XYZ file of C-alpha atoms in Angstrom:
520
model
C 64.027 66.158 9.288
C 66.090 64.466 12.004
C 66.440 61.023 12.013
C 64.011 58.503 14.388
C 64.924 57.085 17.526
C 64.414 53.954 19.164
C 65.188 53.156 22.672
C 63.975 50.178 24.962
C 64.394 48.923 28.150
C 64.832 45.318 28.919
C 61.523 43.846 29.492
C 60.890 42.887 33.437
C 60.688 39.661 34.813
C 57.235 39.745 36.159
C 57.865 37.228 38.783
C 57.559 39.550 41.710
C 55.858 42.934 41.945
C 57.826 45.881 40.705
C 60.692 47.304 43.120
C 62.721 50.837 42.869
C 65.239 49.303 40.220
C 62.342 48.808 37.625
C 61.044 51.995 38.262
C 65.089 53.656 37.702
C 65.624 52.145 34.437
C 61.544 52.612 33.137
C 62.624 56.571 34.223
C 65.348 56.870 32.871
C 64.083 55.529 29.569
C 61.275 58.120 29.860
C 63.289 60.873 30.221
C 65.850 59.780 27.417
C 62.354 59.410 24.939
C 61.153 62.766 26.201
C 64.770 64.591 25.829
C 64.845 63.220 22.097
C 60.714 64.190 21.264
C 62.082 67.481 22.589
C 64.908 67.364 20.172
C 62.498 67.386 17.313
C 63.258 63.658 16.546
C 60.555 60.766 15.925
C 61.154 58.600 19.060
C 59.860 54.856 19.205
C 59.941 53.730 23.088
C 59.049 50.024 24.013
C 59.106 48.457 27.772
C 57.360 45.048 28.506
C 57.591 41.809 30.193
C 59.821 38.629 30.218
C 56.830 36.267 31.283
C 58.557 32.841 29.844
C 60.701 30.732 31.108
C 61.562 27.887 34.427
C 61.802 30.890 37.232
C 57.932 31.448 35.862
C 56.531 28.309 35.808
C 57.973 27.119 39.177
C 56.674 30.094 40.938
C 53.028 29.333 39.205
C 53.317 26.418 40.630
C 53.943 27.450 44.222
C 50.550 29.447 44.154
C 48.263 27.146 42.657
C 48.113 29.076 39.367
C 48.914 28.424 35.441
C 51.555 30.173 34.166
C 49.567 32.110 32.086
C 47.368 32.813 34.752
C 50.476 34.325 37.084
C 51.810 36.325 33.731
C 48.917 38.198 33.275
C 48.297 39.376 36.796
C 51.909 40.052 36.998
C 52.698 41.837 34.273
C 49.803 44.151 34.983
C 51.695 45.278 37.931
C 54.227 46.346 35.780
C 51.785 47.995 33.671
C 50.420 50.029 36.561
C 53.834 51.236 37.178
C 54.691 52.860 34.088
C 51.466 54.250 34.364
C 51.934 55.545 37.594
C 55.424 57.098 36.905
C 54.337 59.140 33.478
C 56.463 56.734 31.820
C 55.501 57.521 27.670
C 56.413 54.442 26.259
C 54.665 53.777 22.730
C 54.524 49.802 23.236
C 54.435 47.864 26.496
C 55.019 44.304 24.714
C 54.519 40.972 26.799
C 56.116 37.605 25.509
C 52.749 36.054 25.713
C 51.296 37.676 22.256
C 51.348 36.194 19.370
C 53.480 38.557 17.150
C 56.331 38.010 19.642
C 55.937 34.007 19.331
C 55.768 35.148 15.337
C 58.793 37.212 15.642
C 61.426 34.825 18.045
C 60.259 31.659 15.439
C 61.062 34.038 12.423
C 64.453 34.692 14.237
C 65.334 30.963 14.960
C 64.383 29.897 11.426
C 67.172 33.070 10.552
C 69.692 31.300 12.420
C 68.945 27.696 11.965
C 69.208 28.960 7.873
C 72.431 30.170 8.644
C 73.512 26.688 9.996
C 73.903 28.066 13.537
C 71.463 25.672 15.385
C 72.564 21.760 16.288
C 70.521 19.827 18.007
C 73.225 18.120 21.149
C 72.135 17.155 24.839
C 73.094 19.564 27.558
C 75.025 18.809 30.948
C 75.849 22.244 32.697
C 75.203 23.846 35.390
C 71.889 26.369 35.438
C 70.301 29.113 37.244
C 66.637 29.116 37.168
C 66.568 32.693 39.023
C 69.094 34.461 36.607
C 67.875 31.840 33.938
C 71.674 31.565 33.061
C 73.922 29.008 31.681
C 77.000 29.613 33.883
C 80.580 27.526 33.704
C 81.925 25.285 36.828
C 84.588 28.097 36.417
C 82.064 30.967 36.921
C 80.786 29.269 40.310
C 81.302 30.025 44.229
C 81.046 27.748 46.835
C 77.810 29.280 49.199
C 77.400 29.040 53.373
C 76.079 25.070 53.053
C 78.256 23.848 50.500
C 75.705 25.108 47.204
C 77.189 26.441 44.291
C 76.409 29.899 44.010
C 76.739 31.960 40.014
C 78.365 35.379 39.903
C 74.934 36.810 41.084
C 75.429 34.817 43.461
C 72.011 32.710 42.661
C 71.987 28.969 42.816
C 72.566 26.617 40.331
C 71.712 23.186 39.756
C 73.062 20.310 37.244
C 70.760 20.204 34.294
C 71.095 17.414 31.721
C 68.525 17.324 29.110
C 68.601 17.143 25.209
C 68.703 20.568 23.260
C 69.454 22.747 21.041
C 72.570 24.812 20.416
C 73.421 27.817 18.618
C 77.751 28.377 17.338
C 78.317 31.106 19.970
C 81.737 30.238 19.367
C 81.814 30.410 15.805
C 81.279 34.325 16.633
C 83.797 35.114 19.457
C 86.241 36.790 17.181
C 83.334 39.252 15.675
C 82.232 40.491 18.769
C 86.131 41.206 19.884
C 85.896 43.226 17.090
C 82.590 44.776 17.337
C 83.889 45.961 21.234
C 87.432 46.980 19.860
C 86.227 48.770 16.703
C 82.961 49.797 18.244
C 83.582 51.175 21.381
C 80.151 52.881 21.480
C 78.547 49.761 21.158
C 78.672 49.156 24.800
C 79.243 51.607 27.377
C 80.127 52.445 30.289
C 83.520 51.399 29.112
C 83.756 49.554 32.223
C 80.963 47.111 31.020
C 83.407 47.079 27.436
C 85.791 45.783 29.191
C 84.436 43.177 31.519
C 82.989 41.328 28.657
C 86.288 42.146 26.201
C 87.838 39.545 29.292
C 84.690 36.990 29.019
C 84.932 36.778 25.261
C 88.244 36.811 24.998
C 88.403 33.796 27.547
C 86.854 31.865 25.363
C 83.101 31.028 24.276
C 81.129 27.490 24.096
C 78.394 27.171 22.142
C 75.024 28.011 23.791
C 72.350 25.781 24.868
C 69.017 27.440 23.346
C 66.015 25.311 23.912
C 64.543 23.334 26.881
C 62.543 19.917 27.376
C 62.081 19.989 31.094
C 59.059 22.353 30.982
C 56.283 23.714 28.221
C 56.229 27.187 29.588
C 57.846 29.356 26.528
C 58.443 30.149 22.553
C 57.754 26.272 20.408
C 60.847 25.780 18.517
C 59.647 25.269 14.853
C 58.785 22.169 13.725
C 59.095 20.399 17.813
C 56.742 19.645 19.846
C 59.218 19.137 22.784
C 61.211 21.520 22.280
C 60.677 25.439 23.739
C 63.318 28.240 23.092
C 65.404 29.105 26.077
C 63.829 32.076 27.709
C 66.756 34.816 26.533
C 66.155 33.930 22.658
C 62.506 35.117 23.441
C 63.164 37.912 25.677
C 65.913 39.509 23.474
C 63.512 39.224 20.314
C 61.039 41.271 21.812
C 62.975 45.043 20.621
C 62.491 43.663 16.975
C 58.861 42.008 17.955
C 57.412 45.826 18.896
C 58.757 46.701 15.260
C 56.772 44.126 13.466
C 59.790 41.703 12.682
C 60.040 39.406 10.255
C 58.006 42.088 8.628
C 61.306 44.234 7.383
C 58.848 47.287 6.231
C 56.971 49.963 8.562
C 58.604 50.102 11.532
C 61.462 48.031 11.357
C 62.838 49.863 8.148
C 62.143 53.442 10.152
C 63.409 52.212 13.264
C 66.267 49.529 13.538
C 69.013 49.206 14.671
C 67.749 50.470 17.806
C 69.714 53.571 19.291
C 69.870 52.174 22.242
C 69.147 49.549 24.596
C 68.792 50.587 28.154
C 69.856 47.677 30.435
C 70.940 46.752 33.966
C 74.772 45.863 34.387
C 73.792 42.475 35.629
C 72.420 41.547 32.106
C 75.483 43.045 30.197
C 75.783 39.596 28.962
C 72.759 38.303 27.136
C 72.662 42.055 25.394
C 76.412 42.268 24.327
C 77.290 38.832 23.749
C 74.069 36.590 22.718
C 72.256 39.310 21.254
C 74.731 40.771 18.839
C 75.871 36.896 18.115
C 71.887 36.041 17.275
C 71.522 38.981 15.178
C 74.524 38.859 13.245
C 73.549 35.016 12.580
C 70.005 36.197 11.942
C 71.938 38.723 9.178
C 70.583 41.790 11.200
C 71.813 44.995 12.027
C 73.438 45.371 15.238
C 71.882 47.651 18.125
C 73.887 51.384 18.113
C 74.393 50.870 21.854
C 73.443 49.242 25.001
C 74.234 50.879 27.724
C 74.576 48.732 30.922
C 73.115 51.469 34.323
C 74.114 50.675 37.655
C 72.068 49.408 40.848
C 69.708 51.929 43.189
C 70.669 50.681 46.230
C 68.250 51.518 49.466
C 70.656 53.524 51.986
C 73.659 51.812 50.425
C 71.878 48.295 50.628
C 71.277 46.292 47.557
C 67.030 45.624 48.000
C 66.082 42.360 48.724
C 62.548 40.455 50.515
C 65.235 39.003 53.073
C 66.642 42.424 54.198
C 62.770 43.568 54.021
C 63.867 46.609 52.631
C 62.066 46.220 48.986
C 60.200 50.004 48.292
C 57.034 49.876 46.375
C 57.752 52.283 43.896
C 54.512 53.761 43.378
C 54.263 54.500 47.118
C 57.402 56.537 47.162
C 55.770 58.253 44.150
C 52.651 58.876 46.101
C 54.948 60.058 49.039
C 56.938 62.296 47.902
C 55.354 63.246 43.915
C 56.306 61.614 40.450
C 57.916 64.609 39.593
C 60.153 65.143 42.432
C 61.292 61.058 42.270
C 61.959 61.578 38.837
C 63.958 64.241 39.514
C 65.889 63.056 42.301
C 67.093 59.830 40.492
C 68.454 61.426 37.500
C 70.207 64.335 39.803
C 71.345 62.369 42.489
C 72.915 59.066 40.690
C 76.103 59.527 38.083
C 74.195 57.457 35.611
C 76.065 54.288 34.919
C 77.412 53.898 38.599
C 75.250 52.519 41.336
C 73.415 55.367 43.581
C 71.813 55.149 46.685
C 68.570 56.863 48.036
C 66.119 57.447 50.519
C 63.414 59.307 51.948
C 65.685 61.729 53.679
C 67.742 62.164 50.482
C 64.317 62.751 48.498
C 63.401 65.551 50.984
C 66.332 67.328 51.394
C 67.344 67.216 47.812
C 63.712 67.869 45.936
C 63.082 71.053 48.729
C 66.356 72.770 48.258
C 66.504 72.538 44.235
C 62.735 71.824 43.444
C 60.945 73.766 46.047
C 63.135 76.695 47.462
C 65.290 77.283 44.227
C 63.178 76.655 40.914
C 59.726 76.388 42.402
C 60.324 79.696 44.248
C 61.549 81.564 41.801
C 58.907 80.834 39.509
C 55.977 81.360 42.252
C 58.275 84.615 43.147
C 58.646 86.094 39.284
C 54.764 85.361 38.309
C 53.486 86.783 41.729
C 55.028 89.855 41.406
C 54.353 90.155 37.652
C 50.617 89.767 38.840
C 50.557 92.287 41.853
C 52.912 94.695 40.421
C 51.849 94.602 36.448
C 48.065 93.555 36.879
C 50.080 90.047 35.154
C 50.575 92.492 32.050
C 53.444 91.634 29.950
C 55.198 94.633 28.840
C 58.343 93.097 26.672
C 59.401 96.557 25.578
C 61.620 97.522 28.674
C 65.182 98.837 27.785
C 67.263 96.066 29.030
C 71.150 96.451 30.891
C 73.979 94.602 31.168
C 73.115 92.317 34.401
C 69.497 91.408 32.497
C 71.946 90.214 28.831
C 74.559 88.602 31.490
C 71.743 86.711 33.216
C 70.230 85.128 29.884
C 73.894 84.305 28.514
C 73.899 82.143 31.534
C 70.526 80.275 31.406
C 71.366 80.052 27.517
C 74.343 78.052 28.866
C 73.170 76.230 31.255
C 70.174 74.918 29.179
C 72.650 73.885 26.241
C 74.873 72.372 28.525
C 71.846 70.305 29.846
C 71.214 69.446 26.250
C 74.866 68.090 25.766
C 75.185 66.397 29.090
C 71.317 64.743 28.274
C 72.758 63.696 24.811
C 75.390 61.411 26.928
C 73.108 60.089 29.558
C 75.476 62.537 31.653
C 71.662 63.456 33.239
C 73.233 64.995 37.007
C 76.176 66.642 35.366
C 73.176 68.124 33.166
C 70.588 69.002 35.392
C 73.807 70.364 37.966
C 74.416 72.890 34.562
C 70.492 73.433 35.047
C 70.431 74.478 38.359
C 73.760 76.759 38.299
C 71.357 78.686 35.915
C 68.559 78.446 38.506
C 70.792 79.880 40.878
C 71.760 82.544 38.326
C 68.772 83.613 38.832
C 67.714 83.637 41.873
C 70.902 85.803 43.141
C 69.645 88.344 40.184
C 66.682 88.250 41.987
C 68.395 89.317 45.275
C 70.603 91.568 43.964
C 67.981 93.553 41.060
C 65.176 94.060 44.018
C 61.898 94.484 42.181
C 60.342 95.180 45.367
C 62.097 97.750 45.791
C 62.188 99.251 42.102
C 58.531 99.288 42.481
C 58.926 102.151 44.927
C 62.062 103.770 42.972
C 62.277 103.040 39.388
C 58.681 101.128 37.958
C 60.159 101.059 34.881
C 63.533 99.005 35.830
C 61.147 96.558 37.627
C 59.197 96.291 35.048
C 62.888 95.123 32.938
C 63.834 92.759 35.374
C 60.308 91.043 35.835
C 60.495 90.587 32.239
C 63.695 88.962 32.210
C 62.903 86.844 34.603
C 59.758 85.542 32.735
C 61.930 85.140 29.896
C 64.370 82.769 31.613
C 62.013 80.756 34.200
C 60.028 79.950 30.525
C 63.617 78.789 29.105
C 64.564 76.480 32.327
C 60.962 75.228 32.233
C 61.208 73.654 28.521
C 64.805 72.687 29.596
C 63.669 70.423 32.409
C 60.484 69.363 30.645
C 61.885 65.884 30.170
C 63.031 65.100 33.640
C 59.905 66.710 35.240
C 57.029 66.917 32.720
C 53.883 67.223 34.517
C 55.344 70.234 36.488
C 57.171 71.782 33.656
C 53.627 72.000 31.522
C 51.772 72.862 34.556
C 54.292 75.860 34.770
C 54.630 76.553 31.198
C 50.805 76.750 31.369
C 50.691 79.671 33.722
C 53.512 81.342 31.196
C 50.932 81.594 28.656
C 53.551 79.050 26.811
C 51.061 77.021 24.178
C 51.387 72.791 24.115
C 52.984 73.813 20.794
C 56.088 75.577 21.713
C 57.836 73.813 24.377
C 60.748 71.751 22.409
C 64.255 73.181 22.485
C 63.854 74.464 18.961
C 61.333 76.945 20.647
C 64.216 78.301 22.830
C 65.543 79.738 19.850
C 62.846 81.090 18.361
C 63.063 85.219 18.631
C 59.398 85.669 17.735
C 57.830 83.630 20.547
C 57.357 87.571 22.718
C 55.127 88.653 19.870
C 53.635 85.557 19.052
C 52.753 85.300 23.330
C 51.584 89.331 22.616
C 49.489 88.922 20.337
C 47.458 86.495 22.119
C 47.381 89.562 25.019
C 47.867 87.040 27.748
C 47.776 88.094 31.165
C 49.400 86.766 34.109
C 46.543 85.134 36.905
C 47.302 84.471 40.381
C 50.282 81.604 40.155
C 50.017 78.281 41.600
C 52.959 77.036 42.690
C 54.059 73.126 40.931
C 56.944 72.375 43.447
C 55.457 72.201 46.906
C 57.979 70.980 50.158
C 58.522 68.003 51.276
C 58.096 66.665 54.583
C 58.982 63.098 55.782
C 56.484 60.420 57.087
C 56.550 60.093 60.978
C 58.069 56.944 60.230
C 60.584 58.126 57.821
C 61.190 61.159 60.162
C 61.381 59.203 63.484
C-alpha cells in the first residue's frame, strides 16, 4: 500500500476578497492532491484562513464590524473560491475554531516545557500588513520619509511587554537542516536566501501581543494573545487533531509538503521548523516557496486597479481551461504572468483545436463509421505500436515531471503526445480508409480510442471535470481512471464485456473567445 500524503497550503489572510494569487496556489495544491489520489496514495489536503491578528482587527474596525463578525464573512469568500475552482481539499480550517485555539495552546505549552518562552518587553519595529517583526537593518526609506520592510509595507515602532521564544538558540540547527536537507526547502533559490538570513544571525522572537485581544490566549494570561504566525503555522497540525498524536497525526505528519508563496519563505523555513523542533516534532518533508502571478507582467494591487476576481475569470473563460493554463503556462517556482489574451490563445490551440479535437474527431467517426461499435480485434502495424510508445511516454513523463512540481515541462510531454496523435490522424486518413480499406480504419480508430482514453486519465488532475466528462463518453467506469489503470492489459475486455457503444460525442473543450472588453 503506498504511503499517505499530506499537503497544505498556507491558510489566506481573509482581509480582502480573494485575488488570482489565492486562486494559483489553492490550484496548484489541487492538482498536486489529485496527481497523488491518482497515484494510488491516501492524500490528506487542508486550505483555510489566517483570521487573527492586528491587520484583522484594524480593518474591523474601519467598517463598523467585530472581528469576528469581518472573519466569518471573509473567510466565506475564500470558501466560495475553492468551491468555485474544484479545489478537493479534505479540510478548509479557520483559526477561529476551537480545536485550532486547542492545538496552538498545546504547542506553546510544548515550547514553554522546553524552556523556549521568556517573558521580556518588545521595542522593534512591526508591520501590521505583513504582520512581521523586521530589523532597522531590513528597512527602506519610502517617498515621504516612512520606513518601508522588504515587502515594502510600513512599519511602525512597537514597544509593548511580551513574550519571546530562543529563535537563536536554534540558528545552528536550521543551517543544518538547509545544508543537510536540501529538499527541505526548494526552489534552491529560496535555500539559499534564507541560508544568508540565518546565517546573519537570529534574535530571539517576539511571540505574543498586549496591544489588542483579537487572537490565540496565551495559557495561563489574560493579557497576553499569541502573535498571529504561532497560530497560523499551527493550523497544518490543528486539521490533524494535534495534541492528539493518534488518528491522523500518526497517519499523516510530517506533512509532505507545504505549498507556500515566496514572500512567506520565512515564517515556514525559519519559525516553523524552530517551533516544531522546540515543540519535539517532526519537521515538514518540504515547503516549497511558488512564485507571484503577475497580471500582464504587473504585480496586482487595488492601487493599480488591476486586482482579477478569480471566479470571474473562471466563469469567463471555464475552470478547466484556467486550471490548465496556470500550470502550462508558469515554470512553477518562478513568477508567471497572464491574461485574457494568453488564456485564449493558449486554452484554443492545446485545449480546443489539439486535445478537444481529436477526441470530438476519434469518437465521431467511431460513431458514424462503426455505429460507435468497438471492434478491438483489428491487426495492428507499425505506425499504430509507434504511436502508443509515444503517448506511453509522454504520459510517464507527465507523471515524473508532476512528481517534481515540474507541471509545464509535464503537461509540454503531454501535449507532444497529443500532437503524436493528431499528425497520425493526418497521415492514417480514416476517411479515406473507409472508402479503401474498412478494415485498416477500423485499426486506426481503435488506436486512437486507446490513446485519447490514456491522455484523458493523464490530464485528469490538471483538468478533472473535462477529463471525466470525456472518460465518460469512453465508456471508461469512475473506477478505472488512476494511472495504475493505464497499465492494466485487461481494461479492452473488461470495456467489452460491458458491450458499450459509442453515442453521438459531446465535445468538453469548446473555444474561447475574448470579452469585447478584453478584445477591444
Amino acid at each position: 500500500m503506498s504511503k499517505p500524503y499530506y499537503i497544505t497550503t498556507a491558510i489566506s489572510y481573509p482581509n480582502g476578497k480573494p485575488h488570482i494569487g489565492h486562486a494559483y496556489e489553492a490550484i496548484a495544491a489541487d492538482v498536486i492532491a489529485r496527481f497523488q489520489r491518482a497515484q494510488g496514495r491516501i492524500v490528506r489536503f487542508q486550505t483555510g484562513t489566517d483570521e487573527h491578528g492586528l491587520k484583522m482587527a484594524r480593518k474591523a474596525e474601519e467598517q463598523g464590524k467585530t472581528a469576528r463578525e469581518l472573519a466569518d464573512e471573509m473567510s466565506g469568500y475564500f470558501q466560495q473560491m475553492c468551491s468555485a475552482l474544484n479545489v478537493s481539499h479534505d479540510r478548509f480550517i479557520r483559526t477561529v475554531e476551537d480545536d485550532h485555539h486547542r492545538a496552538s495552546q498545546a504547542i506553546w505549552q510544548a515550547m514553554e516545557a522546553n524552556d523556549d518562552l521568556y517573558l521580556d518587553r518588545y521595542e522593534g519595529w512591526y508591520s501590521v500588513r505583513d504582520e512581521a517583526y523586521y530589523d532597522e537593518k531590513e528597512l527602506t526609506e519610502g517617498e515621504g520619509g516612512e520606513k518601508l520592510s522588504p515587502q515594502g509595507t510600513p512599519v511602525e515602532w512597537t514597544v509593548e511587554e511580551s513574550w519571546f521564544f530562543r529563535l537563536s538558540k536554534y540558528q545552528d540547527a536550521l543551517l543544518d537542516l538547509y545544508q543537510n536537507t536540501p529538499e527541505f526547502l526548494q526552489p534552491d533559490s529560496r535555500r539559499n536566501e534564507m541560508i544568508a538570513f540565518v546565517s546573519g544571525g537570529l534574535k530571539d522572537l517576539s511571540v505574543s501581543r498586549t496591544s489588542f485581544d483579537w487572537g490565540v490566549k496565551v495559557p495561563r494570561s489574560d493579557s497576553h494573545v499569541m502573535y498571529v504566525w504561532v497560530d497560523a503555522l499551527t493550523n497544518y497540525l490543528t486539521g490533524l487533531g494535534y495534541p492528539d498524536m493518534a488518528g491522523d497525526m500518526e497517519t499523516f505528519w510530517p506533512a509532505d509538503l507545504h505549498l507556500i508563496g515566496k514572500d512567506i519563505v520565512r515564517f515556514h523555513t525559519v519559525y516553523w521548523p524552530a517551533f516544531l523542533m522546540s515543540a519535539k516534532l517532526p519537521l515538514p518533508k518540504q515547503v516549497f516557496g511558488h512564485g507571484f502571478l503577475l497580471n500582464r507582467g504587473q504585480k496586482e494591487s487595488k492601487s493599480l486597479g488591476n486586482v482579477t476576481d478569480p471566479i470571474a475569470l473562471a466563469e469567463a473563460y471555464g475552470v478547466d481551461e484556467v486550471r490548465y493554463f496556470l500550470m502550462r503556462e508558469v515554470a512553477f517556482g518562478q513568477d508567471g504572468s497572464y491574461s485574457a489574451e494568453a488564456i485564449v490563445n493558449r486554452c484554443n490551440a492545446e485545449l480546443a483545436n489539439s486535445f478537444g479535437n481529436l477526441a470530438q474527431r476519434t469518437l465521431s467517426m467511431i460513431f458514424k463509421n462503426m455505429d460507435g461499435a468497438l471492434d478491438f480485434k483489428c491487426e495492428a502495424n507499425p505506425a499504430d505500436a509507434a504511436l502508443a510508445a509515444t503517448v506511453t511516454d509522454g504520459c510517464d513523463a507527465l507523471q515524473k515531471s508532476f512528481e517534481n512540481l515540474a507541471f509545464s515541462d509535464g503537461l509540454d510531454a503531454w501535449m507532444k503526445a497529443v500532437f503524436a496523435c493528431n499528425q497520425y490522424v493526418d497521415e492514417q486518413a480514416p476517411w479515406t480508409l473507409r472508402k479503401t480499406d474498412p478494415e485498416r480504419m477500423k485499426a486506426v480508430l481503435m488506436t486512437l480510442f486507446k490513446q485519447v482514453r490514456a491522455l484523458a486519465i493523464a490530464v485528469r488532475p490538471v483538468v478533472p471535470t473535462a477529463a471525466d466528462k470525456l472518460l465518460e463518453q469512453l465508456g471508461i467506469a469512475p473506477d478505472a481512471r488512476v494511472y495504475a489503470d493505464l497499465a492494466d492489459e485487461q481494461w479492452l475486455a473488461k470495456l467489452e464485456e460491458t458491450g458499450f457503444v459509442v453515442e453521438k460525442p459531446t465535445g468538453v473543450f469548446p473555444r474561447l473567445d475574448l470579452p469585447e472588453t478584453e478584445a477591444a
